[in-house]
Coordinates of C-alpha atoms in Angstrom, one line a residue:
M1 CA 3.9 -24.8 -21.4
K2 CA 1.7 -21.8 -20.1
R3 CA 3.9 -19.6 -18.0
V4 CA 2.8 -16.6 -15.4
V5 CA 4.0 -14.4 -12.6
Y6 CA 2.2 -14.9 -9.3
M7 CA 1.3 -12.1 -6.9
G8 CA 0.1 -12.7 -3.3
T9 CA 0.9 -12.7 0.6
P10 CA -1.4 -14.4 3.1
G11 CA -2.8 -18.0 3.3
F12 CA -5.6 -17.0 1.1
A13 CA -3.2 -16.7 -2.0
T14 CA -1.7 -20.1 -1.3
G15 CA -4.5 -22.2 -2.6
P16 CA -4.8 -20.7 -6.1
L17 CA -0.9 -20.9 -6.6
R18 CA -1.3 -24.4 -5.7
A19 CA -4.1 -25.0 -8.1
L20 CA -2.0 -23.5 -11.0
L21 CA 0.8 -25.7 -10.3
D22 CA -1.3 -28.6 -10.3
A23 CA -3.5 -27.4 -13.5
G24 CA 0.7 -27.6 -15.0
Y25 CA 1.4 -23.7 -15.4
E26 CA 4.7 -22.7 -15.1
V27 CA 5.1 -20.3 -12.5
A28 CA 8.2 -18.1 -13.4
A29 CA 8.3 -16.4 -10.2
V30 CA 6.2 -15.7 -7.0
V31 CA 6.1 -12.0 -5.9
T32 CA 5.2 -11.5 -2.0
A33 CA 5.7 -9.1 1.0
P34 CA 9.2 -8.8 2.5
D35 CA 9.8 -10.6 5.7
K36 CA 8.7 -8.8 8.8
P37 CA 10.0 -8.9 12.3
A38 CA 7.5 -10.2 14.3
G39 CA 7.0 -11.7 18.1
R40 CA 9.0 -10.3 21.2
G41 CA 12.2 -11.3 19.8
L42 CA 11.5 -9.6 16.5
N43 CA 12.4 -12.7 14.3
L44 CA 11.7 -12.1 10.6
L45 CA 8.3 -14.2 9.8
E46 CA 7.8 -15.0 6.1
S47 CA 4.7 -14.7 4.4
E48 CA 2.6 -17.8 4.1
V49 CA 2.9 -17.6 0.1
K50 CA 6.7 -17.4 0.6
R51 CA 6.6 -20.6 2.8
F52 CA 4.8 -22.5 0.4
A53 CA 6.5 -21.2 -2.8
S54 CA 9.9 -22.1 -1.1
G55 CA 8.5 -25.6 -0.5
K56 CA 7.8 -25.8 -4.3
G57 CA 11.4 -24.5 -5.5
L58 CA 9.9 -21.6 -6.8
K59 CA 11.7 -18.2 -7.6
I60 CA 10.9 -15.8 -5.0
L61 CA 10.8 -11.8 -5.6
Q62 CA 10.0 -9.3 -2.7
P63 CA 10.6 -6.0 -3.4
V64 CA 10.1 -3.1 -1.0
S65 CA 8.9 -0.8 -3.9
L66 CA 6.9 -2.2 -6.6
K67 CA 8.0 0.5 -8.5
D68 CA 12.2 -0.4 -7.9
P69 CA 13.8 -0.3 -11.4
D70 CA 16.0 -3.3 -10.6
F71 CA 12.7 -5.1 -9.8
L72 CA 10.9 -3.8 -12.9
K73 CA 13.7 -5.3 -14.9
E74 CA 13.9 -8.5 -13.2
L75 CA 10.1 -8.9 -13.7
M76 CA 10.4 -8.0 -17.5
S77 CA 13.3 -10.3 -18.0
L78 CA 11.0 -13.4 -16.8
D79 CA 9.1 -12.8 -20.3
A80 CA 5.7 -14.0 -18.6
P81 CA 2.8 -13.2 -20.8
L82 CA 0.0 -13.3 -17.8
F83 CA 0.3 -12.2 -14.2
V84 CA -2.0 -13.5 -11.6
V85 CA -2.6 -11.7 -8.2
V86 CA -4.2 -12.9 -5.4
A87 CA -4.4 -10.8 -1.8
F88 CA -1.3 -8.5 -2.6
R89 CA -0.9 -4.6 -2.5
M90 CA -2.1 -2.1 -5.3
L91 CA 0.1 -2.5 -8.2
P92 CA 1.5 0.6 -10.0
K93 CA 0.7 1.0 -13.6
E94 CA 4.1 -0.2 -14.7
V95 CA 3.6 -3.4 -13.4
W96 CA 0.0 -4.4 -14.1
S97 CA 0.6 -3.1 -17.7
M98 CA 3.7 -4.9 -18.3
P99 CA 2.4 -8.7 -19.4
E100 CA 1.2 -9.2 -23.0
L101 CA -2.2 -11.1 -22.1
G102 CA -2.9 -8.8 -19.0
C103 CA -2.9 -8.9 -15.5
F104 CA -6.0 -10.2 -13.1
N105 CA -7.0 -10.4 -9.7
L106 CA -9.1 -12.7 -7.6
H107 CA -11.2 -10.8 -5.4
A108 CA -13.2 -12.7 -2.5
S109 CA -16.8 -10.7 -3.3
L110 CA -19.2 -10.4 -6.0
L111 CA -18.0 -7.4 -7.5
P112 CA -18.8 -4.3 -7.4
N113 CA -20.3 -4.8 -4.1
Y114 CA -17.2 -5.3 -1.0
R115 CA -14.2 -3.5 -2.9
G116 CA -11.6 -3.3 -0.7
A117 CA -9.5 -4.7 1.8
A118 CA -11.9 -6.9 4.0
P119 CA -14.5 -8.3 1.6
I120 CA -15.3 -11.7 3.9
N121 CA -15.6 -9.9 6.9
H122 CA -17.9 -7.2 5.9
A123 CA -20.2 -9.6 3.9
I124 CA -20.8 -11.4 7.1
I125 CA -20.9 -8.4 9.4
N126 CA -23.8 -6.9 7.2
G127 CA -25.7 -10.1 7.3
E128 CA -25.7 -11.1 3.5
T129 CA -26.7 -14.8 2.8
E130 CA -24.4 -14.9 -0.5
T131 CA -21.3 -13.8 -1.8
G132 CA -18.5 -15.1 -4.2
V133 CA -15.3 -14.5 -6.0
T134 CA -14.4 -12.5 -9.0
T135 CA -11.8 -12.4 -11.5
F136 CA -11.2 -9.3 -13.1
F137 CA -8.3 -7.3 -14.9
I138 CA -6.5 -5.0 -12.8
D139 CA -6.6 -1.0 -13.9
D140 CA -5.4 2.1 -12.2
K141 CA -8.1 2.3 -9.1
I142 CA -9.0 -0.5 -6.3
D143 CA -10.9 -3.3 -7.6
T144 CA -12.6 -1.7 -10.5
G145 CA -11.3 -3.6 -13.3
E146 CA -13.3 -5.3 -16.1
I147 CA -14.7 -8.6 -14.8
L148 CA -13.6 -12.0 -16.4
F149 CA -15.6 -14.4 -14.1
Q150 CA -17.8 -14.9 -11.0
E151 CA -18.8 -18.0 -8.5
R152 CA -21.2 -17.4 -6.1
C153 CA -21.3 -18.9 -2.6
P154 CA -23.8 -19.4 0.2
I155 CA -23.2 -17.9 3.6
D156 CA -24.6 -20.1 6.4
E157 CA -26.4 -18.7 9.3
S158 CA -23.6 -19.8 11.6
E159 CA -20.8 -19.1 9.2
N160 CA -18.0 -17.2 10.6
A161 CA -15.0 -15.3 8.7
G162 CA -12.6 -18.3 9.1
S163 CA -14.8 -21.1 7.5
L164 CA -15.7 -18.5 4.7
H165 CA -12.5 -17.6 4.1
D166 CA -11.7 -21.4 3.5
K167 CA -14.7 -22.0 1.5
L168 CA -14.0 -19.3 -0.9
M169 CA -10.4 -20.0 -1.1
A170 CA -11.3 -23.3 -2.8
I171 CA -13.9 -21.8 -5.2
G172 CA -11.2 -19.1 -6.0
S173 CA -8.6 -21.6 -6.7
G174 CA -10.6 -23.3 -9.3
L175 CA -11.8 -19.9 -10.7
V176 CA -8.1 -18.7 -11.1
V177 CA -7.2 -21.8 -13.3
K178 CA -10.7 -21.0 -15.0
T179 CA -9.4 -17.5 -16.0
A180 CA -6.2 -18.2 -16.9
D181 CA -7.1 -21.0 -19.1
S182 CA -9.8 -18.7 -20.9
I183 CA -7.1 -15.6 -21.2
Y184 CA -4.3 -18.2 -22.8
N185 CA -7.2 -19.9 -25.1
G186 CA -8.2 -16.4 -26.6
E187 CA -11.6 -17.1 -24.8
A188 CA -12.0 -14.4 -22.3
L189 CA -14.6 -12.1 -22.7
P190 CA -14.2 -9.3 -20.0
Y191 CA -17.1 -6.7 -19.3
P192 CA -17.5 -3.5 -17.2
Q193 CA -18.7 -3.7 -13.9
R194 CA -22.1 -2.5 -13.6
V195 CA -22.7 0.0 -11.0
E196 CA -25.5 2.3 -12.6
D197 CA -28.3 1.0 -10.5
A198 CA -26.3 -0.5 -7.8
I199 CA -25.7 0.8 -4.2
I200 CA -21.8 -0.3 -3.8
K201 CA -21.3 -1.7 -0.3
P202 CA -17.6 -1.0 0.8
A203 CA -15.1 -3.1 2.5
P204 CA -12.6 -1.0 4.1
K205 CA -9.4 -2.3 6.2
L206 CA -10.7 -3.6 9.5
T207 CA -9.9 -1.4 12.5
R208 CA -10.1 -1.6 16.0
E209 CA -13.2 0.1 16.1
T210 CA -14.8 -2.4 13.9
G211 CA -14.4 -4.6 16.5
K212 CA -15.7 -2.8 19.3
I213 CA -19.4 -4.2 20.4
D214 CA -22.0 -1.7 21.1
W215 CA -24.5 -3.5 23.2
G216 CA -27.2 -1.2 22.6
R217 CA -27.5 -2.6 18.8
G218 CA -29.8 -5.6 18.4
A219 CA -28.8 -9.0 19.1
K220 CA -28.7 -9.8 15.1
E221 CA -26.3 -6.9 14.5
I222 CA -24.0 -8.0 17.2
Y223 CA -24.1 -11.8 16.5
N224 CA -23.0 -11.1 12.7
Q225 CA -20.2 -8.6 13.9
I226 CA -18.9 -11.1 16.1
R227 CA -19.0 -14.2 13.6
G228 CA -17.8 -11.6 10.9
L229 CA -14.6 -11.2 12.7
S230 CA -14.2 -14.5 14.1
P231 CA -11.3 -16.2 14.4
Y232 CA -9.3 -13.0 13.8
P233 CA -9.1 -10.0 14.7
T234 CA -11.9 -10.7 17.0
A235 CA -14.9 -8.7 18.3
Y236 CA -14.4 -7.7 21.9
S237 CA -16.2 -5.8 25.0
E238 CA -15.4 -4.7 28.4
L239 CA -16.5 -7.0 31.1
V240 CA -17.3 -4.6 34.0
F241 CA -16.6 -5.9 37.7
P242 CA -17.6 -4.0 40.9
D243 CA -14.2 -3.0 41.3
K244 CA -12.2 -3.8 37.9
T245 CA -12.6 -3.7 34.0
L246 CA -11.6 -6.5 32.1
Q247 CA -11.3 -6.9 28.1
V248 CA -12.8 -9.9 26.4
K249 CA -12.5 -11.3 23.4
I250 CA -15.8 -12.9 21.9
F251 CA -15.4 -15.7 19.4
E252 CA -18.8 -17.4 19.3
S253 CA -22.3 -16.8 20.3
E254 CA -25.8 -17.5 19.5
I255 CA -29.0 -15.6 19.7
V256 CA -31.6 -16.0 22.5
Y257 CA -35.0 -14.3 22.3
S258 CA -36.3 -13.1 25.3
D259 CA -39.6 -11.6 26.7
K260 CA -37.9 -9.9 29.7
P261 CA -36.5 -6.4 29.2
Y262 CA -33.3 -5.7 30.8
P263 CA -30.7 -2.7 30.4
N264 CA -28.1 -3.3 27.7
G265 CA -25.3 -5.2 28.7
T266 CA -27.0 -6.7 31.7
I267 CA -25.5 -10.6 32.4
I268 CA -27.7 -13.1 33.4
R269 CA -26.2 -16.7 34.3
E270 CA -28.4 -19.1 32.6
T271 CA -27.1 -22.5 34.0
K272 CA -23.8 -23.4 35.6
S273 CA -22.0 -23.2 32.4
S274 CA -23.6 -20.7 30.3
F275 CA -24.6 -17.0 30.5
L276 CA -26.5 -14.3 28.6
V277 CA -25.8 -10.8 27.5
F278 CA -28.8 -8.4 27.1
C279 CA -28.8 -6.2 23.9
G280 CA -31.5 -4.8 22.1
E281 CA -34.8 -6.5 22.6
N282 CA -33.3 -9.9 22.9
C283 CA -29.8 -11.4 24.0
L284 CA -26.9 -13.3 23.1
R285 CA -25.6 -16.4 24.7
I286 CA -21.7 -16.3 24.8
N287 CA -20.2 -19.7 23.9
E288 CA -16.6 -18.9 23.2
L289 CA -14.6 -15.8 24.6
Q290 CA -11.1 -15.1 25.8
P291 CA -10.2 -12.5 28.9
S292 CA -7.2 -10.6 28.4
G293 CA -4.1 -12.2 29.0
K294 CA -5.4 -15.6 28.9
R295 CA -6.3 -18.2 26.2
R296 CA -9.4 -18.8 24.3
M297 CA -12.0 -20.9 26.3
K298 CA -15.7 -22.1 26.3
A299 CA -18.1 -19.8 28.7
S300 CA -18.2 -22.9 31.2
E301 CA -14.5 -22.7 31.8
F302 CA -14.6 -19.0 32.1
M303 CA -17.6 -18.8 34.5
A304 CA -16.0 -21.5 36.7
G305 CA -13.5 -19.0 37.8
I306 CA -15.8 -16.1 38.1
R307 CA -17.9 -16.1 41.4
D308 CA -20.1 -12.8 41.0
L309 CA -20.9 -12.6 37.5
E310 CA -24.4 -11.4 38.1
N311 CA -22.8 -8.3 39.6
C312 CA -21.1 -7.8 36.3
K313 CA -21.9 -6.3 33.1
M314 CA -20.6 -6.0 29.4
R315 CA -19.9 -2.5 28.1

């Protein structure tokens, strides 16, 4: 039986793990992040991969340090010729150089573009119409190793990060099995990432600043920012009333073209259930949002509780 060690933490990594099991692979162990305190009660929260692996009765390892001698000794004792990594930490050489057949990673972009922690989000934020997934052998840098396989995926005009995440997880799950099969069968033909003629677009970790909306930018840019950060961590803005300021997260919008110039951030009540925010030469219709301290809601519900919306502005 083909034997692997699997490493991953978030929900994106559960799909490929399931696919390997369904394809008949023996998963000698699953390596995932340690449980972390979460919520007001600081109860320990298990990773999604741990919950899935526990349900399948798989051996689970949760090292604090990937260089811990006891962890490395146990990893070696598993005698797995191949390691598979999906959405995990950067591995030290002691780990990725251990297996006989190598250690490969699934990345949610068409490398070399969008190397980094948030490839799905940045592809949408930048207005890409196509992305994909890549499997590659891990080396001593981040997302720079030799490519094994790539598969392309269109990005629909209304796609958000959540829906694209699910599409790429499904595509990537099949690609992980294809890659593992090719390595075990001795058919893999890895090749270097071609960066000579490419302007490489990065995918750095998302920060609070990534989500802050600047209404001086064009409607298309803000529209892409909103869907690229929806449903998490979400683009946000300040809604300024005459006497207070309220932070709002914005989950869904659409571009509305206008021939009437207004100052950026101006709010216009379009109907009883919809409103526009002007930005650049056009405006955005805000469809779903979440005021601070409240739940996510449709614009119509939000507007029902605000009488003087015309006297407010986005900032």
